[in-house]
PDB file of C-alpha atoms in Angstrom:
ATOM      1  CA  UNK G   1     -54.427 -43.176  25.397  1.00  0.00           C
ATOM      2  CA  UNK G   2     -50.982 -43.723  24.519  1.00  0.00           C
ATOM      3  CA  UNK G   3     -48.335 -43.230  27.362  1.00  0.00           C
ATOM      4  CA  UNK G   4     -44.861 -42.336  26.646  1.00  0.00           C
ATOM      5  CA  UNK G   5     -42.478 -42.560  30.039  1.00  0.00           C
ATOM      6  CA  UNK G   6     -39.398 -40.496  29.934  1.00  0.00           C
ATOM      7  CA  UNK G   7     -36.833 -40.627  32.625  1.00  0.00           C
ATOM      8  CA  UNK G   8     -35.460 -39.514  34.695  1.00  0.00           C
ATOM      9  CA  UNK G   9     -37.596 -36.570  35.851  1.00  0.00           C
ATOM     10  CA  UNK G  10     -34.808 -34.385  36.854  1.00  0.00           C
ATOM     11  CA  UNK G  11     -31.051 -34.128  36.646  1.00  0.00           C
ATOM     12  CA  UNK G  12     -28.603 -31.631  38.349  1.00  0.00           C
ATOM     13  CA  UNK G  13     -25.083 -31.928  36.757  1.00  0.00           C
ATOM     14  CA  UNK G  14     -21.916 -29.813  36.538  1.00  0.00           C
ATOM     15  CA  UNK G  15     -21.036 -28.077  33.454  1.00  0.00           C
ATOM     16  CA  UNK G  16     -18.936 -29.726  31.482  1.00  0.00           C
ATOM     17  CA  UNK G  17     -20.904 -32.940  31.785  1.00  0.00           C
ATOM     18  CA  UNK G  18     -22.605 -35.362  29.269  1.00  0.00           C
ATOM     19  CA  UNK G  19     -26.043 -35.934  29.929  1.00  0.00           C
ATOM     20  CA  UNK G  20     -28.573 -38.952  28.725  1.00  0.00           C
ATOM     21  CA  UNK G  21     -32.255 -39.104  28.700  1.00  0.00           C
ATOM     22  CA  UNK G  22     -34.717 -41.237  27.366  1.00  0.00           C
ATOM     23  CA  UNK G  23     -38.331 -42.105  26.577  1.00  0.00           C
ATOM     24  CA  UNK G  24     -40.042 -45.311  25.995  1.00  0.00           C
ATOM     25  CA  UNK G  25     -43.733 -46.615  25.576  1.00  0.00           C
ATOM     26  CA  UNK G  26     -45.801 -49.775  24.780  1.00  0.00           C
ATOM     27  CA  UNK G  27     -47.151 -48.220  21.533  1.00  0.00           C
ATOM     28  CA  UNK G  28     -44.990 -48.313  18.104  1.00  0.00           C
ATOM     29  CA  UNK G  29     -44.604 -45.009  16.690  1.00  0.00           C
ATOM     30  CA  UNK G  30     -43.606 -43.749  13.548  1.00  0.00           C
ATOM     31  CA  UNK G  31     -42.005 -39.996  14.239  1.00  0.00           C
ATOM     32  CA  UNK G  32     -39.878 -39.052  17.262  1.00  0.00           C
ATOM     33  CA  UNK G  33     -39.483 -35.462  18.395  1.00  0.00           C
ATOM     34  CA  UNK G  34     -37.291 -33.774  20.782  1.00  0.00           C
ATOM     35  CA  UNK G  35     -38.193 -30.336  22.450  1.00  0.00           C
ATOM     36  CA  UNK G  36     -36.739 -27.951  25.045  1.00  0.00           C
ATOM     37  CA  UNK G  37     -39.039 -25.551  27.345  1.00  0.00           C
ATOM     38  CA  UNK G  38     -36.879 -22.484  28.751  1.00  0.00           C
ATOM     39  CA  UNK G  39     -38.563 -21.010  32.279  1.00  0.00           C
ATOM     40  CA  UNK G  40     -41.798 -18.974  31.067  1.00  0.00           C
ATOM     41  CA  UNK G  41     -40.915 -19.921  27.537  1.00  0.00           C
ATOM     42  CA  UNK G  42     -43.073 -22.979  25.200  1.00  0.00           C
ATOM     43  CA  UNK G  43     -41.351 -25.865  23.953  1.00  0.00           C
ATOM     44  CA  UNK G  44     -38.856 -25.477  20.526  1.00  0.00           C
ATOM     45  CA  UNK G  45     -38.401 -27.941  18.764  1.00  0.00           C
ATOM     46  CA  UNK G  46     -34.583 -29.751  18.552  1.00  0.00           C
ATOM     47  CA  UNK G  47     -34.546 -32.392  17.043  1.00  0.00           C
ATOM     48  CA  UNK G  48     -36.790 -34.660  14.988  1.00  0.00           C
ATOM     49  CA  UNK G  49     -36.573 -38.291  13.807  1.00  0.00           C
ATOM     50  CA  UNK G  50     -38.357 -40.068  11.051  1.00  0.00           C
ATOM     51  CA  UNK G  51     -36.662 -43.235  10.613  1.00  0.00           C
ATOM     52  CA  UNK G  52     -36.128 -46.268  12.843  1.00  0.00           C
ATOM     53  CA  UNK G  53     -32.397 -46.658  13.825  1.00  0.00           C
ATOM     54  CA  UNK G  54     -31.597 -42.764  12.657  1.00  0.00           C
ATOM     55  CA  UNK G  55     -29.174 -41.167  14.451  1.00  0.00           C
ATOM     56  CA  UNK G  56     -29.434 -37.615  14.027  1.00  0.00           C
ATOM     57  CA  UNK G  57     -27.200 -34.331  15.440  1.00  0.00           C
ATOM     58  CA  UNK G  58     -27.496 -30.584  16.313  1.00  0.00           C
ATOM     59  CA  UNK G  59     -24.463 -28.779  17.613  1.00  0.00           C
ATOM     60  CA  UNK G  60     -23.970 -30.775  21.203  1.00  0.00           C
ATOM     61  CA  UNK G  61     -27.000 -32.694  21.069  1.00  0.00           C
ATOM     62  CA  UNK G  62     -27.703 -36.251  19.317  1.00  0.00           C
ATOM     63  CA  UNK G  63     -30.941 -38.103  19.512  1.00  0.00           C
ATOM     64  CA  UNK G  64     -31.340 -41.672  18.559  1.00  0.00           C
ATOM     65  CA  UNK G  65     -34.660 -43.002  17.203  1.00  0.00           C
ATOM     66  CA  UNK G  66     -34.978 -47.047  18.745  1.00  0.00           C
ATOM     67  CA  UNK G  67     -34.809 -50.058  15.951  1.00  0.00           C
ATOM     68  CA  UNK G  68     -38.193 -50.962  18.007  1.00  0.00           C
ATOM     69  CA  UNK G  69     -39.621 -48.094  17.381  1.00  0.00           C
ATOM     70  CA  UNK G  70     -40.956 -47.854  20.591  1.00  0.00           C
ATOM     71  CA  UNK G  71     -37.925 -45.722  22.246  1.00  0.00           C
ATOM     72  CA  UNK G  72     -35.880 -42.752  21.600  1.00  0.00           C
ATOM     73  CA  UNK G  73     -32.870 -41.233  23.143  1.00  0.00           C
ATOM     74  CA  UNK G  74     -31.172 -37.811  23.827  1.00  0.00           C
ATOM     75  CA  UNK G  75     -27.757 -36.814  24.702  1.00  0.00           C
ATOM     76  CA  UNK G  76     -26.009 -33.370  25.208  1.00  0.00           C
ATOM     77  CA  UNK G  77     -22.753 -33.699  25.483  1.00  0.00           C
ATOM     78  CA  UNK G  78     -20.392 -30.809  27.187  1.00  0.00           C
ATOM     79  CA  UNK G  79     -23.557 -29.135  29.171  1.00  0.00           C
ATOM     80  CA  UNK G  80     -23.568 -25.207  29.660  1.00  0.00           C
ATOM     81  CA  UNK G  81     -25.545 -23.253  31.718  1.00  0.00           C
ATOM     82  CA  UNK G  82     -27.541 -22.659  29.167  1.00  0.00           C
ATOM     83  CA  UNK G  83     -29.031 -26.165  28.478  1.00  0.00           C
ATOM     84  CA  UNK G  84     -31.003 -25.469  32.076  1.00  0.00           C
ATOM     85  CA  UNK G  85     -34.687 -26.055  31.255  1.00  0.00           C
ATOM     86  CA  UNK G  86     -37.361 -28.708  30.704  1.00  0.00           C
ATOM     87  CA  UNK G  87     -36.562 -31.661  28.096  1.00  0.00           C
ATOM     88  CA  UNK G  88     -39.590 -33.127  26.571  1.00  0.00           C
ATOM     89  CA  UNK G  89     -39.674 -36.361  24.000  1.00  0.00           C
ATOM     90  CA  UNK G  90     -42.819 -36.200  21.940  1.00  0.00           C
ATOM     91  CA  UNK G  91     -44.456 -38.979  19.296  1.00  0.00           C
ATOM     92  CA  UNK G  92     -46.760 -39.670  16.531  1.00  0.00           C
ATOM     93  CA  UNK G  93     -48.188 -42.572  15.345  1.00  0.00           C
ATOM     94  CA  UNK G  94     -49.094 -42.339  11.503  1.00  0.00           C
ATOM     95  CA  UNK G  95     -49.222 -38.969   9.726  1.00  0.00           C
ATOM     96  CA  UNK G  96     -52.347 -36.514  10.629  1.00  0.00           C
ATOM     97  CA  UNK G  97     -52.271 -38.703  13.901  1.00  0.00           C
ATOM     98  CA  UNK G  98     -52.426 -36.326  17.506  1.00  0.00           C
ATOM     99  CA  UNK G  99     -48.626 -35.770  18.933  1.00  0.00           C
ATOM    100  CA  UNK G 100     -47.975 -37.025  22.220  1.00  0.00           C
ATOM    101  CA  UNK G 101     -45.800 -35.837  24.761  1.00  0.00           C
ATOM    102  CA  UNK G 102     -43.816 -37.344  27.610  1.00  0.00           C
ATOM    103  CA  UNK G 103     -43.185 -36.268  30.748  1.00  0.00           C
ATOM    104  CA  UNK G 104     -40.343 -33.765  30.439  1.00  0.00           C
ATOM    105  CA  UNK G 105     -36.773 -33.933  32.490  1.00  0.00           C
ATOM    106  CA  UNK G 106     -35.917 -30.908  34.387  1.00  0.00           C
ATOM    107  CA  UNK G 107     -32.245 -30.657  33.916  1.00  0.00           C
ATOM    108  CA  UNK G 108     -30.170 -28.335  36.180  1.00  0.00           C
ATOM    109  CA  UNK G 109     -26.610 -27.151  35.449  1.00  0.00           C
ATOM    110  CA  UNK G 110     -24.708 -26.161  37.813  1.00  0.00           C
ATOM    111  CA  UNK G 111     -21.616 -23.573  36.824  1.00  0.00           C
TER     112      UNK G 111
ATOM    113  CA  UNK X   1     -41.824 -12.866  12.171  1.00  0.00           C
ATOM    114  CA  UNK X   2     -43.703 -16.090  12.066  1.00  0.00           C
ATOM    115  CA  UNK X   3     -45.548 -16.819  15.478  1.00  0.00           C
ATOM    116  CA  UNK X   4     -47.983 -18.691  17.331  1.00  0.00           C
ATOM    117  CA  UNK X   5     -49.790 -15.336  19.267  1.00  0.00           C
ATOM    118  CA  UNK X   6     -52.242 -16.456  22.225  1.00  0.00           C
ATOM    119  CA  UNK X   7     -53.923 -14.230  23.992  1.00  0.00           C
ATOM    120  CA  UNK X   8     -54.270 -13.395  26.931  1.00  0.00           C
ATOM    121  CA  UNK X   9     -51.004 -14.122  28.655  1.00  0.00           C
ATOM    122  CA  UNK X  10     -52.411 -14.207  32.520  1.00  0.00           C
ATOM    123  CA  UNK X  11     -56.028 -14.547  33.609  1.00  0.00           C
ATOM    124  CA  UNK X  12     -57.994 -14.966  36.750  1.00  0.00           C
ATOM    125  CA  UNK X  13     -61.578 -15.641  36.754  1.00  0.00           C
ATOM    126  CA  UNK X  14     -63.945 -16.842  39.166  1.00  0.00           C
ATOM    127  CA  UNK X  15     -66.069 -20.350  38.671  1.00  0.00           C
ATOM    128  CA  UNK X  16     -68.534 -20.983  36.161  1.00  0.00           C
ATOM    129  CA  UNK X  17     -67.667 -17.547  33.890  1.00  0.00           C
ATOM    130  CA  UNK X  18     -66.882 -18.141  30.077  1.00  0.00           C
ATOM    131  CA  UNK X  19     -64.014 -17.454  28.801  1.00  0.00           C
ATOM    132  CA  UNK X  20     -61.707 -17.597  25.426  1.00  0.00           C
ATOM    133  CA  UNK X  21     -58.424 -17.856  24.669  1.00  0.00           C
ATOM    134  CA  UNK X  22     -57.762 -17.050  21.401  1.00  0.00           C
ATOM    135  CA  UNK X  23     -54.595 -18.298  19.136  1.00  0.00           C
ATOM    136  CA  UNK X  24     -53.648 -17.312  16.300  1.00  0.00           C
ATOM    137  CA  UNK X  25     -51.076 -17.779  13.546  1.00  0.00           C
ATOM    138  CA  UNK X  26     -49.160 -16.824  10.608  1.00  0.00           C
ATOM    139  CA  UNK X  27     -47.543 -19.359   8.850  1.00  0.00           C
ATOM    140  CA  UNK X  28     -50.438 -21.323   6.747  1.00  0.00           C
ATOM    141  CA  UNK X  29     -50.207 -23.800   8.586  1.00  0.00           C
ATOM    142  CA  UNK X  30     -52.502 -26.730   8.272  1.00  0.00           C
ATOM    143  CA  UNK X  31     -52.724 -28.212  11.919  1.00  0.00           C
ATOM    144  CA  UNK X  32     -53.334 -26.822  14.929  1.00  0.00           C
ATOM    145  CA  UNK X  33     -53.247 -28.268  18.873  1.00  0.00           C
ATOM    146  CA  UNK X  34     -54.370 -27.047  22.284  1.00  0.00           C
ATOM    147  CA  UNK X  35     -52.302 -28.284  25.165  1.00  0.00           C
ATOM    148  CA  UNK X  36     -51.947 -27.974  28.815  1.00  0.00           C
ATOM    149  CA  UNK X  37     -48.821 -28.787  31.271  1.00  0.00           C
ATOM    150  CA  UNK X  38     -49.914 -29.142  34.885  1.00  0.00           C
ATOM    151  CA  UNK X  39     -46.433 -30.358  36.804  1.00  0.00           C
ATOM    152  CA  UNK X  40     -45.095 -34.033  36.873  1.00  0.00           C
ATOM    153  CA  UNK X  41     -48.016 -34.558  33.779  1.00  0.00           C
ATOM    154  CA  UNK X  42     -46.011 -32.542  31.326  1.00  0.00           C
ATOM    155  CA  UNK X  43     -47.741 -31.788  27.904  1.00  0.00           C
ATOM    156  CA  UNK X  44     -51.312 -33.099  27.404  1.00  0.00           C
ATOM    157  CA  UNK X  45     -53.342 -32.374  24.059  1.00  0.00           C
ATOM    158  CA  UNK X  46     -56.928 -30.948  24.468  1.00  0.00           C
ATOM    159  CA  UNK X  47     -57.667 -30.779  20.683  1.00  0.00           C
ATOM    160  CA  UNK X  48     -56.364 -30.490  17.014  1.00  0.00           C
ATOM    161  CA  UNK X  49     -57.212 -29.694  14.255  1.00  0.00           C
ATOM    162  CA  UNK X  50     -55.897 -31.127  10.955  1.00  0.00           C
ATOM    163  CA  UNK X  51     -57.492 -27.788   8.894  1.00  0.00           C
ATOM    164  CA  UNK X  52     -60.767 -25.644   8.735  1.00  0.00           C
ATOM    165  CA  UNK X  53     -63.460 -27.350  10.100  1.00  0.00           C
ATOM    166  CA  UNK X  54     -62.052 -30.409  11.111  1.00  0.00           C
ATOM    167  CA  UNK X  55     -60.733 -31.117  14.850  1.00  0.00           C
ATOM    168  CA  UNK X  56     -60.546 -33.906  17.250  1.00  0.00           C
ATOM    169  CA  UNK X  57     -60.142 -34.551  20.724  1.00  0.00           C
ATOM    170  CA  UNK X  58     -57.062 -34.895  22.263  1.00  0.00           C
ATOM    171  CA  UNK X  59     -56.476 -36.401  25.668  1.00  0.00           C
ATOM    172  CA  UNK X  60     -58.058 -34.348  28.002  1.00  0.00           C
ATOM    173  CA  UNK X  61     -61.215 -32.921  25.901  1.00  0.00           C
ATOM    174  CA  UNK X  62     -63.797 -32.607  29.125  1.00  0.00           C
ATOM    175  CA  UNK X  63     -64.770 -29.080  29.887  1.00  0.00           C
ATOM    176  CA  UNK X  64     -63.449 -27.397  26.689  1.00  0.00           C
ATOM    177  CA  UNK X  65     -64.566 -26.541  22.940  1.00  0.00           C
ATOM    178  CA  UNK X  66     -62.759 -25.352  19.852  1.00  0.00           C
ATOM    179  CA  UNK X  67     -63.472 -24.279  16.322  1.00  0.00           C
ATOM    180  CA  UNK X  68     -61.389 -23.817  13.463  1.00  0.00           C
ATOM    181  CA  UNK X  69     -63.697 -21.438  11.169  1.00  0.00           C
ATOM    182  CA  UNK X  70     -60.216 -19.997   9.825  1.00  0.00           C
ATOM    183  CA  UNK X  71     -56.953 -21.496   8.643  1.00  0.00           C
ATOM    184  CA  UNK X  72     -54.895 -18.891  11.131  1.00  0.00           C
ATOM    185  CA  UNK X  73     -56.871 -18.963  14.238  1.00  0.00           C
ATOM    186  CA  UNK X  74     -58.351 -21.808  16.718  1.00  0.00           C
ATOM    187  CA  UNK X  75     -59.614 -20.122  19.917  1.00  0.00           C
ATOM    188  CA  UNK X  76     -60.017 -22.495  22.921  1.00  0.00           C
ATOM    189  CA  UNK X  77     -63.147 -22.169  25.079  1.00  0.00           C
ATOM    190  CA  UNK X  78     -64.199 -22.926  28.426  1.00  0.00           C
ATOM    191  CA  UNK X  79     -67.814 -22.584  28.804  1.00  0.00           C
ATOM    192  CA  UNK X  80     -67.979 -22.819  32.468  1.00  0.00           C
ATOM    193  CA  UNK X  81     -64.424 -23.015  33.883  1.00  0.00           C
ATOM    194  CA  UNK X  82     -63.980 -25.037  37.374  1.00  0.00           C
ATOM    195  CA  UNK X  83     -60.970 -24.822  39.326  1.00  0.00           C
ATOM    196  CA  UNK X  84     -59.376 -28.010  38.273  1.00  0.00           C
ATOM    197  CA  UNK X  85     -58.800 -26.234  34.964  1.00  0.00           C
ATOM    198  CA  UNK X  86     -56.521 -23.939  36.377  1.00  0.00           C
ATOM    199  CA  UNK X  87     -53.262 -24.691  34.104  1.00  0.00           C
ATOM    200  CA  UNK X  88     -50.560 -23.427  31.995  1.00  0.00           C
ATOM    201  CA  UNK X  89     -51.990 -23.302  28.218  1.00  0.00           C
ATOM    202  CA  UNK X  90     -50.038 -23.691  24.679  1.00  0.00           C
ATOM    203  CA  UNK X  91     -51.255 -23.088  21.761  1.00  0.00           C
ATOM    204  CA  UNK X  92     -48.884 -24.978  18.525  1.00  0.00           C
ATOM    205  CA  UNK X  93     -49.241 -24.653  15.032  1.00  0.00           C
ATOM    206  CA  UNK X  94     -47.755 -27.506  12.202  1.00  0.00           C
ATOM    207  CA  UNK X  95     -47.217 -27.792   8.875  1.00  0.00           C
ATOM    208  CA  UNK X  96     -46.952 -31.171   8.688  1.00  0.00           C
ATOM    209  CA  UNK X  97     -48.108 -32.303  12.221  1.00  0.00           C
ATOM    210  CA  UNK X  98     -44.470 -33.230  13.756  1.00  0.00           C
ATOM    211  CA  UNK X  99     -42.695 -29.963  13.928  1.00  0.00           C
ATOM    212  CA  UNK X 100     -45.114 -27.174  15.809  1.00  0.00           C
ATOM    213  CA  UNK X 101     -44.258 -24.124  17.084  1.00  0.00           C
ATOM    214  CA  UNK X 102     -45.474 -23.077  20.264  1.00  0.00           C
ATOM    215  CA  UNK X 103     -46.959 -20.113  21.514  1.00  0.00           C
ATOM    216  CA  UNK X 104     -46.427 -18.348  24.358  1.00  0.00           C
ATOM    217  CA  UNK X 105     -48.582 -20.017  27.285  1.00  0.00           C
ATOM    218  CA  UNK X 106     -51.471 -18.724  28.771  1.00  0.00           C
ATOM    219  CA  UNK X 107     -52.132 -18.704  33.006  1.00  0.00           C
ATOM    220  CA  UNK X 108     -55.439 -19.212  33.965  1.00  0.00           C
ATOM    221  CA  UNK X 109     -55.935 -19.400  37.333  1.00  0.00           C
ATOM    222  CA  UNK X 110     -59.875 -20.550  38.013  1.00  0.00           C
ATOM    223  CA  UNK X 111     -61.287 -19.240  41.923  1.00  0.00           C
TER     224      UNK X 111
END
């Protein structure tokens, strides 16, 4: 099935920092989707991307859909303690297609 | 409030006994997806389903069943559970496929 790789796994960073992760696969996909698990919690949704090359915002956190279309990109800038959980980049092919999920990055903050 | 609601939210059970765990929810919406995190794997997809009476297999189909006999629930179903199944379970709900709101999670811990 298709694979999408995110990196890194985990991250422990001081607040105050900027922090980058990403996600990339083999496959060309058509919708990019960025969640955020909180401990005991499911995933909510962030941020989602529809267009190749869109650059898209909400409040400290800007995700980047790839011109290839096989990558996307997520940055929080100015991290709080609350921006601790699990990170997950998720994609979809064509529309009614299954969503797949990467990996996840556990990010730590550290006050 | 809308919701994904899956039920129940911890269960043991012991080799080889059926069980359910039903999800339900409250939005209309169209699709709905069965997923399970296991760590360093993240999110995989079980099933979907794109409406009543129509699902698919997802990544990881083996040793489960679904049906969809009603736009607002999709109960997943382990006819005779085996250890390896022992996972953290989401149910999500879409409108439109991209955007789904999670439930919950379930526990199941197989012995």
């Amino acid at each position: 099935g298709q694979q999408l790789n995110q990196s890194p796994q985990s991250m422990f960073i001081q607040e105050g920092e900027d922090v980058s992760m990403n996600c990339t696969s083999s496959s060309i996909f058509n919708t990019w989707l960025w969640y955020k698990q909180d401990p005991g919690e499911g995933p909510v949704l962030l941020i989602a991307l529809y267009k190749a090359g869109e650059l898209t915002s909400n409040g400290r956190l800007t995700a980047q859909f790839g011109i290839t279309r096989k990558d996307s990109f997520l940055n929080i800038s100015a991290s709080i303690p609350s921006d601790v959980g699990i990170y997950f980049c998720a994609a979809r092919e064509t529309s009614g297609s299954r969503l797949t999920f990467g990996e996840g990055t556990q990010l730590t903050v550290n006050p | 409030e809308a919701q994904v609601t899956q039920n129940p939210r911890y269960l043991i059970t012991v080799t080889g006994k059926k069980l359910t765990v039903t999800c339900s929810q409250n939005m209309n919406h169209e699709y709905m997806s069965w997923y399970r995190q296991d760590p360093g794997l993240g999110l995989r997809q079980i099933y979907y389903s794109m409406n009543v009476e129509v699902t698919d297999k997802g990544d990881v189909p083996e040793g489960y069943k679904v049906s969809r006999k009603e736009k607002r629930n999709f109960p997943l179903i382990l006819e005779s559970p085996s250890p390896n199944q022992t996972s953290l379970y989401f149910c999500a709900s879409s409108l439109t496929g991209d955007g789904y709101t999670f439930g919950s999670g379930t526990r199941l811990t197989v012995v």
